[in-house]
CSV table of C-alpha atoms and ligand atoms in Angstrom, one decimal:
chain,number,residue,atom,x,y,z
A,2,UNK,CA,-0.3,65.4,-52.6
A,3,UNK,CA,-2.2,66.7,-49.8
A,4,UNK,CA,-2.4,63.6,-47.7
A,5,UNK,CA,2.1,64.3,-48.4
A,6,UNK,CA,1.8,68.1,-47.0
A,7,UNK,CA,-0.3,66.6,-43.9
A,8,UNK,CA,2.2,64.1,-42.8
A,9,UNK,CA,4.9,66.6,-43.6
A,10,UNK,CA,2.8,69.1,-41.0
A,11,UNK,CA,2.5,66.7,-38.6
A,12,UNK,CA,6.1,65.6,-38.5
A,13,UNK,CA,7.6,68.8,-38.3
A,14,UNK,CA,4.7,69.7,-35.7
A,15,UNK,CA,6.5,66.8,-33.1
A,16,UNK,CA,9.8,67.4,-34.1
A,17,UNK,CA,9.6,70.4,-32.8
A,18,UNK,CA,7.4,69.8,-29.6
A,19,UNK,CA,9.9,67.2,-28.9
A,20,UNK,CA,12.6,69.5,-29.3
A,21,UNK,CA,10.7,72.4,-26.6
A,22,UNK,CA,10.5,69.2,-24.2
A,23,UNK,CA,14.1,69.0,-24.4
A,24,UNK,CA,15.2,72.5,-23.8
A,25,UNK,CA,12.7,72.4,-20.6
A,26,UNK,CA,14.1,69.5,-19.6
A,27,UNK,CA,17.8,71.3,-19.2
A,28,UNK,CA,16.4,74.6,-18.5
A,29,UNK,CA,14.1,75.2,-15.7
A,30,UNK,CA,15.0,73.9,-12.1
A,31,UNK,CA,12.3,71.8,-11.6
A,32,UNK,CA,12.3,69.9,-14.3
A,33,UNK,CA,14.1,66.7,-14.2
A,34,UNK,CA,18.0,67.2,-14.8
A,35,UNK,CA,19.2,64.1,-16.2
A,36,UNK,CA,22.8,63.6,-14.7
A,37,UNK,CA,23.4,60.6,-16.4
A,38,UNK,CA,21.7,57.6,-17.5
A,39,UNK,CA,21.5,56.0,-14.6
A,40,UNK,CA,20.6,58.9,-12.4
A,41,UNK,CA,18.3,62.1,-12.4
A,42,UNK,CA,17.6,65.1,-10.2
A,43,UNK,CA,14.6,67.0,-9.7
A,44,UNK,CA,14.1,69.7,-7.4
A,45,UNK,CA,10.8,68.5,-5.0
A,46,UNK,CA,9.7,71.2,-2.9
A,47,UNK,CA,11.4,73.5,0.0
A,48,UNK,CA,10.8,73.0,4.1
A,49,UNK,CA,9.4,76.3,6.2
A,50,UNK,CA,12.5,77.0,6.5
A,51,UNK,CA,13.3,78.2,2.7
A,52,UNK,CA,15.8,74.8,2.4
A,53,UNK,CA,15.7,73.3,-1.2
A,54,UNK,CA,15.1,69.8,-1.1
A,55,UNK,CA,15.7,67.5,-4.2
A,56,UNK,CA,14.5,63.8,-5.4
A,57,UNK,CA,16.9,61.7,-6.9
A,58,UNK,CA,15.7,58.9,-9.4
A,59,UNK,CA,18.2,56.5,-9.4
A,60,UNK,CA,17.5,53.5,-12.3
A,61,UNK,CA,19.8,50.1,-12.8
A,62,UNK,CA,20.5,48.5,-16.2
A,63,UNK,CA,16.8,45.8,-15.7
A,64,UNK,CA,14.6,48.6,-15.2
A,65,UNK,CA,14.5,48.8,-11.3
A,66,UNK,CA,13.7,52.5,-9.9
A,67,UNK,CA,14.5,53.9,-6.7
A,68,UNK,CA,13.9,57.4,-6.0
A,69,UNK,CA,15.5,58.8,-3.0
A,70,UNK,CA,15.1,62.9,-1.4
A,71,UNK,CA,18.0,64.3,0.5
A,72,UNK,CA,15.4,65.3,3.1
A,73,UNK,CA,16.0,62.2,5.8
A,74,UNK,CA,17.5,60.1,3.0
A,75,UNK,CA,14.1,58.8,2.1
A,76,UNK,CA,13.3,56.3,-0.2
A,77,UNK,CA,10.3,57.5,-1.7
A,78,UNK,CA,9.4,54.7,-4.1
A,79,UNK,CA,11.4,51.4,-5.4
A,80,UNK,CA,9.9,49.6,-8.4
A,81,UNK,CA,10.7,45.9,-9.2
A,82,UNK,CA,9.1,43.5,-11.3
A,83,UNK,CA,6.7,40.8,-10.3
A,84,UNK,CA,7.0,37.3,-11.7
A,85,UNK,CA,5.5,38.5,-15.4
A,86,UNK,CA,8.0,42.0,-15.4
A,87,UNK,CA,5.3,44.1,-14.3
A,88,UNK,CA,7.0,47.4,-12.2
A,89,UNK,CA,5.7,47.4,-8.6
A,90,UNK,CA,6.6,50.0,-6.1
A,91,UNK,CA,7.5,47.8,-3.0
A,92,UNK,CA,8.1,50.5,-0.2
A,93,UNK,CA,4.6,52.9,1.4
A,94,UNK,CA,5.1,56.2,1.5
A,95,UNK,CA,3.6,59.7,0.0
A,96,UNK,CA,3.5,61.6,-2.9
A,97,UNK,CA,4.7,64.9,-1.5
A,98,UNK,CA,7.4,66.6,0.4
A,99,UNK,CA,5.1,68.1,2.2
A,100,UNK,CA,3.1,64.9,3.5
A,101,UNK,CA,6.7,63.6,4.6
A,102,UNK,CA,7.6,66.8,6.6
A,103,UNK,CA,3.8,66.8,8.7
A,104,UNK,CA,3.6,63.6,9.6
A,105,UNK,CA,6.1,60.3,8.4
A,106,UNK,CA,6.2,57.5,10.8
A,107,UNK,CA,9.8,56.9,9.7
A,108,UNK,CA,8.6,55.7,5.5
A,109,UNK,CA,11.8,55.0,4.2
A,110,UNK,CA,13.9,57.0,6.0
A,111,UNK,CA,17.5,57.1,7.4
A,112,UNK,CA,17.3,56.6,11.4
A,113,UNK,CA,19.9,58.0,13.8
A,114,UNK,CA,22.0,58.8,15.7
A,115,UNK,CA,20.2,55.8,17.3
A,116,UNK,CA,17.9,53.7,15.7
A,117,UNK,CA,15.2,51.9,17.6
A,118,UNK,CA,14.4,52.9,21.5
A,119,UNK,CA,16.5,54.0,24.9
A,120,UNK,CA,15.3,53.8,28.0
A,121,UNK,CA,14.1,56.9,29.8
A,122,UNK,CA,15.5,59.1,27.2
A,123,UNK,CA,18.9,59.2,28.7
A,124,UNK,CA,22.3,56.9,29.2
A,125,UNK,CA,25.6,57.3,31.3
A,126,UNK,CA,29.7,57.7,29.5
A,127,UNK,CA,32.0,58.0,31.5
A,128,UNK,CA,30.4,58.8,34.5
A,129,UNK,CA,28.4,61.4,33.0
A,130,UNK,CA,24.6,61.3,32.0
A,131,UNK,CA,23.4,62.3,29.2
A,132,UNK,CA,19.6,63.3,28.4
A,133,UNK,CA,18.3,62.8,25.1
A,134,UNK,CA,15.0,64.0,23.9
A,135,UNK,CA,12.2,61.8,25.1
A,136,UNK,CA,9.5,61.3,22.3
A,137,UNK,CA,8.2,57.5,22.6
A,138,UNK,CA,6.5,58.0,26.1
A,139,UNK,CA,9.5,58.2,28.5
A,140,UNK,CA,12.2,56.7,26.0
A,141,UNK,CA,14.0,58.2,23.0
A,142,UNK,CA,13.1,56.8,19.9
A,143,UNK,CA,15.1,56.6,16.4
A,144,UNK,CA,17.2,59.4,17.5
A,145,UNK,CA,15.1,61.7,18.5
A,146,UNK,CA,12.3,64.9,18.2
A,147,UNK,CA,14.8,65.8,15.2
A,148,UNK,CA,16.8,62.8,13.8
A,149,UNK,CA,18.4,62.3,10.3
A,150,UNK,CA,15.3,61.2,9.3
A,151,UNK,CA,13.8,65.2,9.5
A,152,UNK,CA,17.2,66.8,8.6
A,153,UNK,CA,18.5,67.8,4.8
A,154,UNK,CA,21.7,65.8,4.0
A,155,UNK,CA,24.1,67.2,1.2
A,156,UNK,CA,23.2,64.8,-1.9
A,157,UNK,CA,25.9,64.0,-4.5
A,158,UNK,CA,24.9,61.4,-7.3
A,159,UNK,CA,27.9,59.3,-8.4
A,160,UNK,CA,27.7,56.6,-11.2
A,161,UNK,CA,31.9,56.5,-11.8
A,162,UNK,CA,31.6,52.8,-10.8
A,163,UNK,CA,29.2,52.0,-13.2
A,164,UNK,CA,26.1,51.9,-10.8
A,165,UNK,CA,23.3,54.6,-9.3
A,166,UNK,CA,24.8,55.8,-5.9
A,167,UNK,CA,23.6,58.7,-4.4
A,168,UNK,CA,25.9,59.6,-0.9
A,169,UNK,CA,24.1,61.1,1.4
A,170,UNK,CA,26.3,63.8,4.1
A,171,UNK,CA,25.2,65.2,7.3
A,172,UNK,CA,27.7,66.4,10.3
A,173,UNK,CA,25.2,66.3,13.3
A,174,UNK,CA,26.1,69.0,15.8
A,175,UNK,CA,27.7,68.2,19.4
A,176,UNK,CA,24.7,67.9,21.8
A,177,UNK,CA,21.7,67.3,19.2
A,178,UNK,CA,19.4,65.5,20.4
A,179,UNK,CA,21.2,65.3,23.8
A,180,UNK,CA,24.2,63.1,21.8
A,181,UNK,CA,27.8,64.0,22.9
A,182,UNK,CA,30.4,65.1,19.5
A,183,UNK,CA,30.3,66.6,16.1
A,184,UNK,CA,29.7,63.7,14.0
A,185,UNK,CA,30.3,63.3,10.2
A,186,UNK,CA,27.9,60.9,8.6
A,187,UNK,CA,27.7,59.6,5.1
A,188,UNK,CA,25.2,57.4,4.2
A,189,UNK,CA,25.1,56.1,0.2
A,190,UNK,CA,22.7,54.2,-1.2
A,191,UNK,CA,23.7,52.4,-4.4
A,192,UNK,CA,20.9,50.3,-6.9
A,193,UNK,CA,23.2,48.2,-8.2
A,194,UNK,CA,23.1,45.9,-11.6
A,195,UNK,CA,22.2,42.6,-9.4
A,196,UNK,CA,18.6,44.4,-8.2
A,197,UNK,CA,20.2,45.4,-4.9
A,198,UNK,CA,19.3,48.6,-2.9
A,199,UNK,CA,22.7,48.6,-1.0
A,200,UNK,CA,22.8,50.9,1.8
A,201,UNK,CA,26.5,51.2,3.3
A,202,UNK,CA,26.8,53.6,6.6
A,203,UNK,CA,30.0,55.8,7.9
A,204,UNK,CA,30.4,58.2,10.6
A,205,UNK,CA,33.2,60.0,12.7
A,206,UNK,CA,32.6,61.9,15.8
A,207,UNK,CA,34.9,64.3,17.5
A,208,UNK,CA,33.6,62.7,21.6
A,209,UNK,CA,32.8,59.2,22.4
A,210,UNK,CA,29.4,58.7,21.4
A,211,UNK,CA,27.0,56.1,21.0
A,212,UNK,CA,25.8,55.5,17.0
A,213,UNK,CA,23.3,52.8,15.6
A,214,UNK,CA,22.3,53.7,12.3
A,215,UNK,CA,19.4,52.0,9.8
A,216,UNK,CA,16.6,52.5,7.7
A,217,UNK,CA,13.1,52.4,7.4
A,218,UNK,CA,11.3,51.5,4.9
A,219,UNK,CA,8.3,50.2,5.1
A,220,UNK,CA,8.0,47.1,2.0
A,221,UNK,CA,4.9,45.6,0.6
A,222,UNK,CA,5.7,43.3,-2.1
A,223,UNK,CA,2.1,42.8,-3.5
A,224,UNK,CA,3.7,46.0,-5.9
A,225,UNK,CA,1.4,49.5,-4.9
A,226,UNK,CA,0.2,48.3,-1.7
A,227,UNK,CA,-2.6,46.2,-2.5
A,228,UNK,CA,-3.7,44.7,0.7
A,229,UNK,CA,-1.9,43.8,4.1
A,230,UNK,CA,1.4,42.0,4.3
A,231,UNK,CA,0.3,39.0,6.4
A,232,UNK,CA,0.6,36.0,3.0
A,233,UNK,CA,3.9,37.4,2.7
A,234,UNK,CA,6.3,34.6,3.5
A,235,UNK,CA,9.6,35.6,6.4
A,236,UNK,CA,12.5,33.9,7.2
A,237,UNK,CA,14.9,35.5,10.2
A,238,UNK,CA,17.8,33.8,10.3
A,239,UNK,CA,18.6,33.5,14.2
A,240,UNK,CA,19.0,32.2,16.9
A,241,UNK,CA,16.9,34.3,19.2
A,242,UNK,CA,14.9,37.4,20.1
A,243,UNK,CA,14.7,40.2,22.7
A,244,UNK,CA,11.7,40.0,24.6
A,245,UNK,CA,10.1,43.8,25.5
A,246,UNK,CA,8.9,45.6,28.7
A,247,UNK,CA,5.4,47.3,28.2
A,248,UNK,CA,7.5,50.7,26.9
A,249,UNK,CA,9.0,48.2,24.1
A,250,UNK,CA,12.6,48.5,25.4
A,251,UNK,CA,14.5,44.8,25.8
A,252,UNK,CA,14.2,42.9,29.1
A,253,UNK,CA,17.9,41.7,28.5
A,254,UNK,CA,17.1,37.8,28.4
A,255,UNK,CA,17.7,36.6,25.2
A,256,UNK,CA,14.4,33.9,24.5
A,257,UNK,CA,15.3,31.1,22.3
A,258,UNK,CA,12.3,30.7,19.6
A,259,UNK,CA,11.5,27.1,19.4
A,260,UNK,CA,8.1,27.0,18.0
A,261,UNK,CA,7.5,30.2,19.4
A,262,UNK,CA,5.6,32.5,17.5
A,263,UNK,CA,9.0,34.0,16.8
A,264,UNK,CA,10.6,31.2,15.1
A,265,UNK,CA,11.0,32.6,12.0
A,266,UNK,CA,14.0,29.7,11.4
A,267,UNK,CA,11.9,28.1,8.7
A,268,UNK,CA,10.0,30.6,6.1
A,269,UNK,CA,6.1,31.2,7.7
A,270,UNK,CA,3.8,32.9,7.0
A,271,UNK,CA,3.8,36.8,8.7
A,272,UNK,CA,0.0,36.2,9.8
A,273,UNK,CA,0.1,32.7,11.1
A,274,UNK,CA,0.8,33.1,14.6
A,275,UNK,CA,0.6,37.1,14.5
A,276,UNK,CA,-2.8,36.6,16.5
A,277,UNK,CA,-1.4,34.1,18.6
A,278,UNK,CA,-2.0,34.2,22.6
A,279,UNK,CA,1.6,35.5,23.1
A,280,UNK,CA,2.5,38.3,25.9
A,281,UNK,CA,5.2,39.7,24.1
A,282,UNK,CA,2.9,39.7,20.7
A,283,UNK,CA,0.3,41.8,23.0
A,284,UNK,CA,3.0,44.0,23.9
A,285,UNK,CA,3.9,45.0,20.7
A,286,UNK,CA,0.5,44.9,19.2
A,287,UNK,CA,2.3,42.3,16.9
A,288,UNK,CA,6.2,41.9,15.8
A,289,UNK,CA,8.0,44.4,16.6
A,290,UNK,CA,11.1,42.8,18.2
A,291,UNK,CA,14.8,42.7,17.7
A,292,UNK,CA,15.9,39.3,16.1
A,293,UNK,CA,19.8,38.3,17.1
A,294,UNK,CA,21.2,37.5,13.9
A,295,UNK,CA,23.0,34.1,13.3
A,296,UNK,CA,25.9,36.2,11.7
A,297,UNK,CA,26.0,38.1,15.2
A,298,UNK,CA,30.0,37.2,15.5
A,299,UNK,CA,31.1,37.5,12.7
A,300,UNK,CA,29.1,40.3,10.6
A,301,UNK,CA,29.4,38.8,7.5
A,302,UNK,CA,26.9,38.7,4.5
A,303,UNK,CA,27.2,35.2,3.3
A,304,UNK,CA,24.2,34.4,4.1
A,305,UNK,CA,20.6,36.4,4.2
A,306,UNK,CA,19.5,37.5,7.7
A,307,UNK,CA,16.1,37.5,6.6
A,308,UNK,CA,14.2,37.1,3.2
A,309,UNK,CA,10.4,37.6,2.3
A,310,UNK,CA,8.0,35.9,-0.7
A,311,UNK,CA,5.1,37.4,-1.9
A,312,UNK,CA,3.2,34.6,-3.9
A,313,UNK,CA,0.7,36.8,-5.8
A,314,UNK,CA,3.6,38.5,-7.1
A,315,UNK,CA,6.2,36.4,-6.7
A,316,UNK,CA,8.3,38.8,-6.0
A,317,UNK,CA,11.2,37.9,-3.4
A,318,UNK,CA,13.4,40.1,-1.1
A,319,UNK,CA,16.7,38.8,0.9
A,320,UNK,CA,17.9,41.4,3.5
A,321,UNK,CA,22.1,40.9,4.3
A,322,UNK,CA,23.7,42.8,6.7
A,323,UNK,CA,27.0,43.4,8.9
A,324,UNK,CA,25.1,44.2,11.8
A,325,UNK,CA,24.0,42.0,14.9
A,326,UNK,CA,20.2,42.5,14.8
A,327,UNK,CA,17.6,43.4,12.9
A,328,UNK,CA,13.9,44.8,14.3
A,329,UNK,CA,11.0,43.2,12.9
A,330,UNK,CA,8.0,45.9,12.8
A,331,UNK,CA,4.7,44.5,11.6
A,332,UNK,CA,3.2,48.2,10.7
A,333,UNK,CA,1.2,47.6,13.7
A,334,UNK,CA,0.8,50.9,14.3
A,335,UNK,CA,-0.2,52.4,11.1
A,336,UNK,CA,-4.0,52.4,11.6
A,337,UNK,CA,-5.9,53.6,8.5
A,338,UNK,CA,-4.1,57.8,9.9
A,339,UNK,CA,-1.7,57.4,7.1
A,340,UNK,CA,-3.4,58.0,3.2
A,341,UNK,CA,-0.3,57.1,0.7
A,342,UNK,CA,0.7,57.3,-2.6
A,343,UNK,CA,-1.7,56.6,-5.4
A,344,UNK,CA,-4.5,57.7,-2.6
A,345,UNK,CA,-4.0,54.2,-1.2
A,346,UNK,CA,-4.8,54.4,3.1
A,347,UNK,CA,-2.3,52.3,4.9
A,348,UNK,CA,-4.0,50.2,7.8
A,349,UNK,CA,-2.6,48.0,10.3
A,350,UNK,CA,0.4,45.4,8.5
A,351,UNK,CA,0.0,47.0,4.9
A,352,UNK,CA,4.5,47.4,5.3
A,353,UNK,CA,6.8,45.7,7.1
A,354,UNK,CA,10.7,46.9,8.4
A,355,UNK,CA,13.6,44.8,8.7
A,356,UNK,CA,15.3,47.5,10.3
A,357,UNK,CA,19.1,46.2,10.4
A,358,UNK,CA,20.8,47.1,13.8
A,359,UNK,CA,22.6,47.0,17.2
A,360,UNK,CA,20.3,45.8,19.9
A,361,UNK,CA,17.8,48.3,21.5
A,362,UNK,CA,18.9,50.2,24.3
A,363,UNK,CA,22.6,49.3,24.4
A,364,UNK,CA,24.2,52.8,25.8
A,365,UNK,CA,22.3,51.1,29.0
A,366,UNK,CA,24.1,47.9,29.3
A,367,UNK,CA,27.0,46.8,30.3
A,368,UNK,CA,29.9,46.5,27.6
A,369,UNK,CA,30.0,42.5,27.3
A,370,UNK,CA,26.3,42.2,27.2
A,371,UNK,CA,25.7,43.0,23.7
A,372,UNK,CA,27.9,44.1,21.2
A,373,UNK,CA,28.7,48.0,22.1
A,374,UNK,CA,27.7,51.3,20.0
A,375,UNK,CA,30.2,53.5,21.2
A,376,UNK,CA,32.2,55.1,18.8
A,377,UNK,CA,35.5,56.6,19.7
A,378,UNK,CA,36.9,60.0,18.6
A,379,UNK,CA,38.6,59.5,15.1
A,380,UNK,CA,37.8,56.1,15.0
A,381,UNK,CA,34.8,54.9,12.1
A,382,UNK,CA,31.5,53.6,12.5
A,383,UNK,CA,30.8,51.5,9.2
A,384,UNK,CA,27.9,49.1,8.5
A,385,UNK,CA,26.2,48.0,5.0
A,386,UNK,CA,22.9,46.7,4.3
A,387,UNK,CA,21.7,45.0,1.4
A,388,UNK,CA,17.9,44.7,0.2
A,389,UNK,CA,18.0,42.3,-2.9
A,390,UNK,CA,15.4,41.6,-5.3
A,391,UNK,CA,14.1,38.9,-7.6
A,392,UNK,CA,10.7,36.6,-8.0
A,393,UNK,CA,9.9,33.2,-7.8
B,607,LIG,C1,10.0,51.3,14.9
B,607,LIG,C2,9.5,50.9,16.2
B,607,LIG,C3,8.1,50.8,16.2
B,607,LIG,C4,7.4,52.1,15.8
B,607,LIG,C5,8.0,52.4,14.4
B,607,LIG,C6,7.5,53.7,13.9
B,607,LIG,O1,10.1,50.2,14.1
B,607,LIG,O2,10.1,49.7,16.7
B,607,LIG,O3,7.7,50.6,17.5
B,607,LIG,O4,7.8,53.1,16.6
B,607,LIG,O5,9.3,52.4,14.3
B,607,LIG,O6,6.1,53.9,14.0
C-alpha cells in the first residue's frame, strides 16, 4: 500500500512539473514559442541599440535542424546525420548573439548588397562614380562596413507549404554603403523534406544598382567541428577559375584548370595540392577563388556545381545554384582568433564556403565580359541556392 501512495506521489509530482513547463513554454518571451511543428521562435538577445533579435529553429520531417537569427540571416547551427544517424552540426559559428555582433567573419550569414570584393571601393553607372565603403584594404568587401550580414531583417516563419521556411525582409536605404536606390530584399530559407537548406534570393530597387547576393557559411562535415576540412572530398563543376591580384580582386583572364591545383573536375581531396607551389594559392593563402560554373549559360540546377564527402562521417553535401560562380574560401584566414560553439577554437581550414555568386568585381567591367549585376528600377533580382544533404 505504501509503495501504491509513492508512485501515486511521484506521478502526480511530474504531471504537474510537466504541466509548469508548458505554461512557461507559451508564457514568457524567451522561452521557445512553438509556431508549429516544424518551426519555433525564441527571442536571443537585443543589439546596443535596444533591437530585439530572435532565433528561429526550423526542423524537417528526418530530424534535420537548422536554426537561423534575423540578425544578418545567420545560420547559426544545421544538424544532419552522419552515416550511423548521429546529428552533427555542419556549419562554425558561436553560441551567442553577442559573439556574432563583436566579431563574425561572415559565419553563416547573408552577404550583400555585393557579395565578394570590388576594386578600390568604388564603380562607375552611368557616367557617375560611386564610392562604397572601403573595408578589405582599398576594396569593398561583402557589401560593406555595414552589410545584411550586421543588419536585423523582419523574420516571418511560414510552413503553409508543408515545409520550414523562414523569409527573411530588409529594404536597404538609397546610398548605404555608397549603393545607389531603395532596395527591397527578401531572402527565405526553406529546410525542406529532401534534407535541403534552400536559399532563394529577391530584390527591387527604386535606381539602377548593382546586386550580388549569397551566403556564408562556413561547413565542416566531420559534425561539431572536429578537426580541419582538408580529407574532405570537392568537386567544382567548371570549366575555369579567376585568377587574383595581390588585393584578391580578378585579373579578368579566365585560367583553364587542367591539372592545375584548381581542377576540382574530378572529386580531390581539399588538402592535396592546397600546399602546392602555386602563385595564385600564395595569394590567397590557399583557395579562395571564384570557380565559373559549367551551368554559367544557362543557370539551371540539373546538375550540382559543387559537392563535398566527408569519409569519417560520411556525410555528403551537393551545392546547386542559378548563379554563374561560386567562391571557394578554404577558412584560410581563421587563425585560431575565432573560439566557437561548444568552446571548440577554429584554426586555419576548420570550414569551408561555397559562396554561390556573380563574378568578383563586376560593376568594373565591361557589360559582355561577365554576366552583369545591374538591376534596373522595377525590374527583379532572383537567384536560389541549394545545400543538400545525405551520407555515403
Ligand atoms: C570571403 C572572402 C575571403 C574572406 C572571407 C571572410 O569568402 O573571399 O577572402 O574575406 O570572406 O573572412
Amino acid at each position: 500500500m505504501k509503495f501504491l501512495n509513492a508512485i501515486i506521489l511521484v506521478l502526480i509530482l511530474v504531471v504537474s512539473l510537466l504541466a509548469c513547463r508548458q505554461e512557461d513554454t507559451g508564457g514568457k518571451s524567451n522561452q521557445p514559442v512553438k509556431m508549429s511543428s516544424l518551426v519555433q521562435k525564441e527571442a536571443w538577445g537585443k543589439l546596443a541599440d535596444g533591437s530585439p533579435v530572435d532565433r528561429y529553429t526550423l526542423t524537417n520531417k528526418h530530424g534535420l535542424v537548422a536554426q537561423i537569427t534575423n540578425y544578418g540571416g545567420i545560420v547559426v547551427s544545421l544538424m544532419t546525420p552522419d552515416r550511423n544517424g548521429k546529428l552533427g552540426d555542419v556549419v562554425l559559428g558561436y553560441e551567442t548573439l553577442d559573439e556574432y555582433v563583436k566579431d563574425n567573419p561572415y559565419f553563416g550569414c547573408i552577404v550583400g548588397r555585393f557579395g565578394n570584393r570590388i576594386a578600390n571601393g568604388q564603380f562607375e553607372m552611368d557616367g557617375k562614380t560611386y564610392k562604397l565603403a572601403k573595408n578589405d584594404g582599398e576594396n569593398h568587401l561583402h557589401g560593406g562596413l555595414k552589410g545584411f550580414d550586421k543588419v536585423v531583417w523582419e523574420a516571418i516563419p511560414d510552413t503553409s507549404k508543408g515545409e520550414a521556411s523562414l523569409n527573411l525582409t530588409y529594404v536597404s536605404p538609397d546610398m548605404e554603403e555608397g549603393y545607389p536606390g531603395n532596395l527591397e530584399v527578401r531572402v527565405v530559407y526553406t529546410l525542406t523534406h529532401n534534407n535541403e537548406l534552400k536559399i532563394t534570393y529577391f530584390a527591387t530597387p527604386d535606381k539602377k544598382t548593382h546586386v550580388n547576393l549569397t551566403h556564408h557559411s562556413y561547413f565542416n562535415l566531420t559534425g561539431n567541428a572536429q578537426r580541419d576540412i582538408l580529407d574532405h572530398v570537392l568537386s567544382i563543376t567548371s570549366n575555369g577559375f579567376l585568377p587574383v591580384d595581390a588585393s584578391l580582386i580578378p585579373m579578368g583572364t579566365l585560367t583553364s584548370l587542367n591539372g592545375s591545383p584548381f581542377d576540382f573536375r574530378k572529386p580531390k581531396r581539399i588538402g592535396l595540392d592546397i600546399n602546392a607551389e602555386h602563385e595564385q594559392l600564395k595569394i590567397g593563402h590557399g583557395y579562395d577563388h571564384c570557380w565559373l560554373l559549367s551551368s554559367i549559360k544557362t543557370g539551371n540546377m540539373k546538375n550540382p556545381a559543387a559537392t563535398v564527402y566527408e569519409p569519417i562521417s560520411g556525410r555528403f553535401m551537393e551545392v546547386y545554384t542559378t548563379d554563374p560562380g561560386i567562391q571557394f574560401y578554404s577558412g584560410n584566414f581563421l587563425d585560431g582568433k575565432y573560439k566557437g560553439k561548444g568552446g571548440v577554437v577554429y584554426q586555419d581550414r576548420w570550414g569551408f564556403c561555397l559562396e554561390t555568386q556573380h563574378f568578383p568585381d563586376t560593376p568594373n567591367r565591361s557589360q559582355n565580359e561577365w554576366p552583369s549585376t545591374v538591376v534596373m528600377p522595377g525590374s527583379h533580382y532572383s537567384s536560389t541556392t541549394i545545400y543538400k544533404f545525405a551520407v555515403k
